[in-house]
PDB file of C-alpha atoms in Angstrom:
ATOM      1  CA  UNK A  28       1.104  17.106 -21.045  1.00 76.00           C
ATOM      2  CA  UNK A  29      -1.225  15.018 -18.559  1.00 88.00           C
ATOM      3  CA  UNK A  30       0.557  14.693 -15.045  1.00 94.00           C
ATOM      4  CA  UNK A  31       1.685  10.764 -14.833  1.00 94.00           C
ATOM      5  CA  UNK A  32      -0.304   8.866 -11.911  1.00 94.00           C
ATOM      6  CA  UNK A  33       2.469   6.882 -10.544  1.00 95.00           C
ATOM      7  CA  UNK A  34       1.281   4.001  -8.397  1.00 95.00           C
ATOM      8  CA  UNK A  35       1.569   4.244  -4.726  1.00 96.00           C
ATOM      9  CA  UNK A  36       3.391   1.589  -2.583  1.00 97.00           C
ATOM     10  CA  UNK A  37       0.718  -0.389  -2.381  1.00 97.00           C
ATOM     11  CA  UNK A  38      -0.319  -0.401  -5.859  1.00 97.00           C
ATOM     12  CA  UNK A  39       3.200  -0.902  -7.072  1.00 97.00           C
ATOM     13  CA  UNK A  40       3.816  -4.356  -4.675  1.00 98.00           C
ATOM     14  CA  UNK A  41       0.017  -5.417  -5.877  1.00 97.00           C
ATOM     15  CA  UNK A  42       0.917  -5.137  -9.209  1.00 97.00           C
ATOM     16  CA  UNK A  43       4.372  -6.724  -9.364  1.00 97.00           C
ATOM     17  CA  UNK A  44       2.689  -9.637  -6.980  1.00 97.00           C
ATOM     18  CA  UNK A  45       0.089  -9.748  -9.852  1.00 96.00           C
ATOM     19  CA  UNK A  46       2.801  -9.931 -12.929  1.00 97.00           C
ATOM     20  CA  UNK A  47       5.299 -12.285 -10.741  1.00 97.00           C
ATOM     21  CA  UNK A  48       2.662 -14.919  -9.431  1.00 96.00           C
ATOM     22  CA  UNK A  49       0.775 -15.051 -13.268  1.00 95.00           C
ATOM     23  CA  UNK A  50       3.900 -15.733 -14.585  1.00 97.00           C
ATOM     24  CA  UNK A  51       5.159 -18.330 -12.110  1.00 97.00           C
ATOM     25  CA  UNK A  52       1.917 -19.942 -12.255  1.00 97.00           C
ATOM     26  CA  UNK A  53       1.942 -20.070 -15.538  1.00 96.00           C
ATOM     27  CA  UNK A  54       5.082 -21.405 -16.312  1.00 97.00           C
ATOM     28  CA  UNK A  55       5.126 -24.018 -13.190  1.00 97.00           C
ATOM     29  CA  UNK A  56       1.505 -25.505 -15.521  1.00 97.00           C
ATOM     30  CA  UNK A  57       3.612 -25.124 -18.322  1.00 96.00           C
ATOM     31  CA  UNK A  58       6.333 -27.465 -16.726  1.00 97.00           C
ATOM     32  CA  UNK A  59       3.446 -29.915 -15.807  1.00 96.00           C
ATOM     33  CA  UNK A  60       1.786 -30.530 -18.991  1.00 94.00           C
ATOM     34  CA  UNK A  61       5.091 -30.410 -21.088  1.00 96.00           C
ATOM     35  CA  UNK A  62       6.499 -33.446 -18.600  1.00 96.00           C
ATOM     36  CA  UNK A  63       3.078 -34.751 -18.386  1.00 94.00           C
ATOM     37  CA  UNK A  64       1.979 -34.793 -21.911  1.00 94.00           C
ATOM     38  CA  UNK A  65       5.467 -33.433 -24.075  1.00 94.00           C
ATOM     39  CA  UNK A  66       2.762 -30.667 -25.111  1.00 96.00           C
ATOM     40  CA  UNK A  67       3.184 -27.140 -24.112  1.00 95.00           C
ATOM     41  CA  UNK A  68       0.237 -25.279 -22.448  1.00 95.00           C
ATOM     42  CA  UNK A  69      -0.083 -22.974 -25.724  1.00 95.00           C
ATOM     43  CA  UNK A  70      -0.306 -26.390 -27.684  1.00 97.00           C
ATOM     44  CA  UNK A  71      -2.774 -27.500 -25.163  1.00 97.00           C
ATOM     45  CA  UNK A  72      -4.713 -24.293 -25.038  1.00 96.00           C
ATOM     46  CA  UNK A  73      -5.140 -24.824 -28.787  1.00 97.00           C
ATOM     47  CA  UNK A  74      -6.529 -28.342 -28.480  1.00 98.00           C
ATOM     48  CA  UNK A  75      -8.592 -27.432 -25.982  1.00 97.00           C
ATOM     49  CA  UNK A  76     -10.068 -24.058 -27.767  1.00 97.00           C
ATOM     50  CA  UNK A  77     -10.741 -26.593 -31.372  1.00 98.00           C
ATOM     51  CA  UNK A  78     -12.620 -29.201 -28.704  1.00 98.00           C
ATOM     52  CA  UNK A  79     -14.941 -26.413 -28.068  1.00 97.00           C
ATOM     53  CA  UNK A  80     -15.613 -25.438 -31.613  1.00 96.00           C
ATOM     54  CA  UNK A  81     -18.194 -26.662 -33.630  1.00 94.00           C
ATOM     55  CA  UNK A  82     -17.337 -29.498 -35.531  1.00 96.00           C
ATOM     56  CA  UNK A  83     -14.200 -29.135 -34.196  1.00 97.00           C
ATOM     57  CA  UNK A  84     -12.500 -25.870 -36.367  1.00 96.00           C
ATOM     58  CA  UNK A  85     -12.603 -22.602 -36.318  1.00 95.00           C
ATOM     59  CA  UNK A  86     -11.019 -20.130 -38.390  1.00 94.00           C
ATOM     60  CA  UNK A  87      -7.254 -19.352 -37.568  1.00 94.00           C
ATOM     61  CA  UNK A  88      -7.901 -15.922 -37.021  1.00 91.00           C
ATOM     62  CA  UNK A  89     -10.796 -16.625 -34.628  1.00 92.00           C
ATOM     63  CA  UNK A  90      -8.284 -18.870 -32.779  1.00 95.00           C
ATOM     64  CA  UNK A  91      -5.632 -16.244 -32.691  1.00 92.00           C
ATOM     65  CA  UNK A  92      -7.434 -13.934 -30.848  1.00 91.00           C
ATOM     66  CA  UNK A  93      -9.351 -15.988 -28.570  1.00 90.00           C
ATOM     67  CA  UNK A  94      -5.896 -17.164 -27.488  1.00 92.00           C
ATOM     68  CA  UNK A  95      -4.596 -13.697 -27.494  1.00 88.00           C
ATOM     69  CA  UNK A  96      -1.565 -14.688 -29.374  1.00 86.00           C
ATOM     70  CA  UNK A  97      -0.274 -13.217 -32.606  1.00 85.00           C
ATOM     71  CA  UNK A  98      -1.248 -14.398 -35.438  1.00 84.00           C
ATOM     72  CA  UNK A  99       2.610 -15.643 -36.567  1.00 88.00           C
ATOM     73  CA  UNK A 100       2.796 -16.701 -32.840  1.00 89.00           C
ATOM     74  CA  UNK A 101      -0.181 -19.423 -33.735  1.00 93.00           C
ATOM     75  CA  UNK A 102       0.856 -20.300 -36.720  1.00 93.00           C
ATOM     76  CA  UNK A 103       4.065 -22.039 -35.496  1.00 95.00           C
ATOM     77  CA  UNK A 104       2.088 -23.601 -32.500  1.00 96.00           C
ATOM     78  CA  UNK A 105      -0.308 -24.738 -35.507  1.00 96.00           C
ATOM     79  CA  UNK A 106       2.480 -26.107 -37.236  1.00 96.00           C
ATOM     80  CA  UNK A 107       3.888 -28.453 -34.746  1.00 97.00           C
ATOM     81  CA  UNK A 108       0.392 -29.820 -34.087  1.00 98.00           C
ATOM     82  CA  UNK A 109      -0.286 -30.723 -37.682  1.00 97.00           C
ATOM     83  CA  UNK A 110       3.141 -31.954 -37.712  1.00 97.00           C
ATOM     84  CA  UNK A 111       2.089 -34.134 -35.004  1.00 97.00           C
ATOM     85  CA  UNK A 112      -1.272 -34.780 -36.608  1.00 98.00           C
ATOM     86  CA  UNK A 113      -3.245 -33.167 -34.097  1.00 98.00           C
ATOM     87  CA  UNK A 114      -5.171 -30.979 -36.000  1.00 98.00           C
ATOM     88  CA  UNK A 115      -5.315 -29.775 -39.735  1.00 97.00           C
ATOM     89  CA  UNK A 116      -5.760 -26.201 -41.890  1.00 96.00           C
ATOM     90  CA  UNK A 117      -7.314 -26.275 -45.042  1.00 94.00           C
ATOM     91  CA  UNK A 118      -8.651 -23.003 -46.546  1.00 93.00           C
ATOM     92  CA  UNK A 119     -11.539 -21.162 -45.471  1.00 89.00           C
ATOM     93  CA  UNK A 120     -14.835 -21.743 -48.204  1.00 86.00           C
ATOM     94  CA  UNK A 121     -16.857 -19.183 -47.785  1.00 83.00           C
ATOM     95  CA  UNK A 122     -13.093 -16.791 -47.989  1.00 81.00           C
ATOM     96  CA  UNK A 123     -10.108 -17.578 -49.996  1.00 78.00           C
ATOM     97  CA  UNK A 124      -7.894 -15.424 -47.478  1.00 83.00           C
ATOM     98  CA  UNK A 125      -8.920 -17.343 -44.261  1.00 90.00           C
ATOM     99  CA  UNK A 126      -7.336 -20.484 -43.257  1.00 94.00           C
ATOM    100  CA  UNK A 127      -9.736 -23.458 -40.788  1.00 95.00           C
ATOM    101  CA  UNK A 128      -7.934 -25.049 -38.507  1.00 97.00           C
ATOM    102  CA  UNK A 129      -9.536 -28.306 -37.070  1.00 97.00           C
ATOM    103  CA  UNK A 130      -8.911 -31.043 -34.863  1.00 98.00           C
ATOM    104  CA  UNK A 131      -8.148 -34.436 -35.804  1.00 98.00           C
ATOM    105  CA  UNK A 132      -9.339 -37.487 -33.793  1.00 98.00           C
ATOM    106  CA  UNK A 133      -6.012 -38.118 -32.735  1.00 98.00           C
ATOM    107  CA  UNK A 134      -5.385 -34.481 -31.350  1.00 98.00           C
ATOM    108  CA  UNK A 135      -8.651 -35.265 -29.358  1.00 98.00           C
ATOM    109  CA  UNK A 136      -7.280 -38.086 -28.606  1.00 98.00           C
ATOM    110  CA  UNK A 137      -3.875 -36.508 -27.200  1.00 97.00           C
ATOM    111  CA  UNK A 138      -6.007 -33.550 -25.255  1.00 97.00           C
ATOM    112  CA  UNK A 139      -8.386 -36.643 -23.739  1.00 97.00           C
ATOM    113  CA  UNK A 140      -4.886 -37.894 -22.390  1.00 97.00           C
ATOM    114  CA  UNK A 141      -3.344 -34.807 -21.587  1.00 97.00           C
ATOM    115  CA  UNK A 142      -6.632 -33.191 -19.647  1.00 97.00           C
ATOM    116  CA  UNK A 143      -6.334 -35.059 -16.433  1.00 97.00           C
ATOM    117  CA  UNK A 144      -3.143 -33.647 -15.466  1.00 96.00           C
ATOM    118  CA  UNK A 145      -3.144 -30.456 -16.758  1.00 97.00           C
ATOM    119  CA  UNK A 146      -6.539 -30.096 -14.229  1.00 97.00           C
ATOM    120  CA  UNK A 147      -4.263 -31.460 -11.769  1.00 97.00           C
ATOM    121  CA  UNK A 148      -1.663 -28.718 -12.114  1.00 97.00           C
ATOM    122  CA  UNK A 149      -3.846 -25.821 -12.671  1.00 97.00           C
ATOM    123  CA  UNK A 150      -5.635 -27.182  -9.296  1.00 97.00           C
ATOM    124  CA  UNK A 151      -2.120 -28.357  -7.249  1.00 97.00           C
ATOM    125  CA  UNK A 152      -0.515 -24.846  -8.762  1.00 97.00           C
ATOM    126  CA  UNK A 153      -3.383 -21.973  -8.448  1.00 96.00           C
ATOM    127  CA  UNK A 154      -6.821 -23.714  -7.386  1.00 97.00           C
ATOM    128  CA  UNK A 155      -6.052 -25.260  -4.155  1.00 97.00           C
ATOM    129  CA  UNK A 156      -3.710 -22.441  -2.692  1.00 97.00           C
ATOM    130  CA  UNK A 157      -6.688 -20.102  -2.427  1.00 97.00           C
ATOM    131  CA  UNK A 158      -9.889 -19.874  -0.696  1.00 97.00           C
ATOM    132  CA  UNK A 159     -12.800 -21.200  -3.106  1.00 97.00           C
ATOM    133  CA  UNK A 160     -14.099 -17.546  -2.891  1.00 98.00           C
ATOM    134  CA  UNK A 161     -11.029 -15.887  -3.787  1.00 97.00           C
ATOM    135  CA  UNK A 162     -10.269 -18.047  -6.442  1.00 97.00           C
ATOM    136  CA  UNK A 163     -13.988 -17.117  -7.859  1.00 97.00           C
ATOM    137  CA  UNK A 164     -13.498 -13.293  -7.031  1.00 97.00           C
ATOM    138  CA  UNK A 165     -10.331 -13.590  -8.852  1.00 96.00           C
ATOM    139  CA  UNK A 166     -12.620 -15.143 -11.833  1.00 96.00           C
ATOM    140  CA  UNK A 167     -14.886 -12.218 -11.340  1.00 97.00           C
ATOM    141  CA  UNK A 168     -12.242  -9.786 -11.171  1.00 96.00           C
ATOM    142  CA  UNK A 169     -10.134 -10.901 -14.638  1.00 94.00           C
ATOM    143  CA  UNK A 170     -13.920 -11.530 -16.679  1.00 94.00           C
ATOM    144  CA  UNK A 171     -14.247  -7.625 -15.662  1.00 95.00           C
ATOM    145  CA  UNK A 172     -10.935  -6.981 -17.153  1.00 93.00           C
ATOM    146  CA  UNK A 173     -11.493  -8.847 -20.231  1.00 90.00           C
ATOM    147  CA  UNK A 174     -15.092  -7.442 -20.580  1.00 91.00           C
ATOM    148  CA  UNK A 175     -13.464  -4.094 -20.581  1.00 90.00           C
ATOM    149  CA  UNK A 176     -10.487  -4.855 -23.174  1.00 87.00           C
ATOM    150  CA  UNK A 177     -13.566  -6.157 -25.519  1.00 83.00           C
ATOM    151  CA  UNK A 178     -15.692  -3.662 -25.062  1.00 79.00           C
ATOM    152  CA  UNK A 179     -15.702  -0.909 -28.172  1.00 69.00           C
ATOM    153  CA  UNK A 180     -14.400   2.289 -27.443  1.00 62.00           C
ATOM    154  CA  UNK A 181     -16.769   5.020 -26.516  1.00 49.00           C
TER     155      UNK A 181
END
């Protein structure tokens, strides 16, 4: 059996800073665009993530893990948005298995609305507390992270 590395004081109060602040930064944006816009910021992250998309839609699955969420997790934010009208899913034509999920002009409409404040709160919340170069570093740091999650195994 491999001997466990615990972390040292230092690492420990880094790394419960690290899962304490993400979370209450996180959840004070998600305050801000749900009172903002009555979206959440998953429903927003999904609007925003079909803006980018060609034409508008991507595959579900595509979606689900650029949003690192579950694919059941999606669906249900998915659902209230078409309920809403904000986007569609119709099924995939080059695969009878995949679903597309687009935006509609009114969900583009909605995220047009919604963008201004949510930029506000990620900038009032996160943005503005640091120093532009930590706030970048930070960038650097978590691309580093993800480039290393992504990466195949060797």
């Amino acid at each position: 059996m491999t001997e466990v590395r615990w972390l040292d004081d230092a690492e420990q109060h880094a790394w419960r800073s690290f899962l304490r602040g993400q979370a209450l930064v996180l959840e004070g944006i998600n305050s801000d665009v749900v009172e903002n816009s009555a979206l959440t910021l998953n429903e927003y992250e999904v609007l925003v993530r079909l803006s980018e998309c060609e034409d508008r839609r991507t595959r579900m699955s595509n979606l689900a893990k650029d949003l690192v969420h579950s694919r059941s997790r999606l669906t249900h934010t998915v659902s209230r948005l078409e309920k809403a009208g904000y986007v569609e899913r119709f099924p995939c034509p080059d695969d009878r298995r995949g679903i597309i999920c687009g935006l509609t002009d009114a969900g583009f409409e909605r995220l047009a609305n919604a963008a201004p404040d949510h930029v506000e709160s990620v900038r009032a919340r996160m943005i503005d507390r640091l120093e532009r170069e930590e706030f970048l570093e930070l960038g650097r740091i978590f691309a580093k992270l993800v480039a290393s999650e992504e990466s195949p195994a060797t």
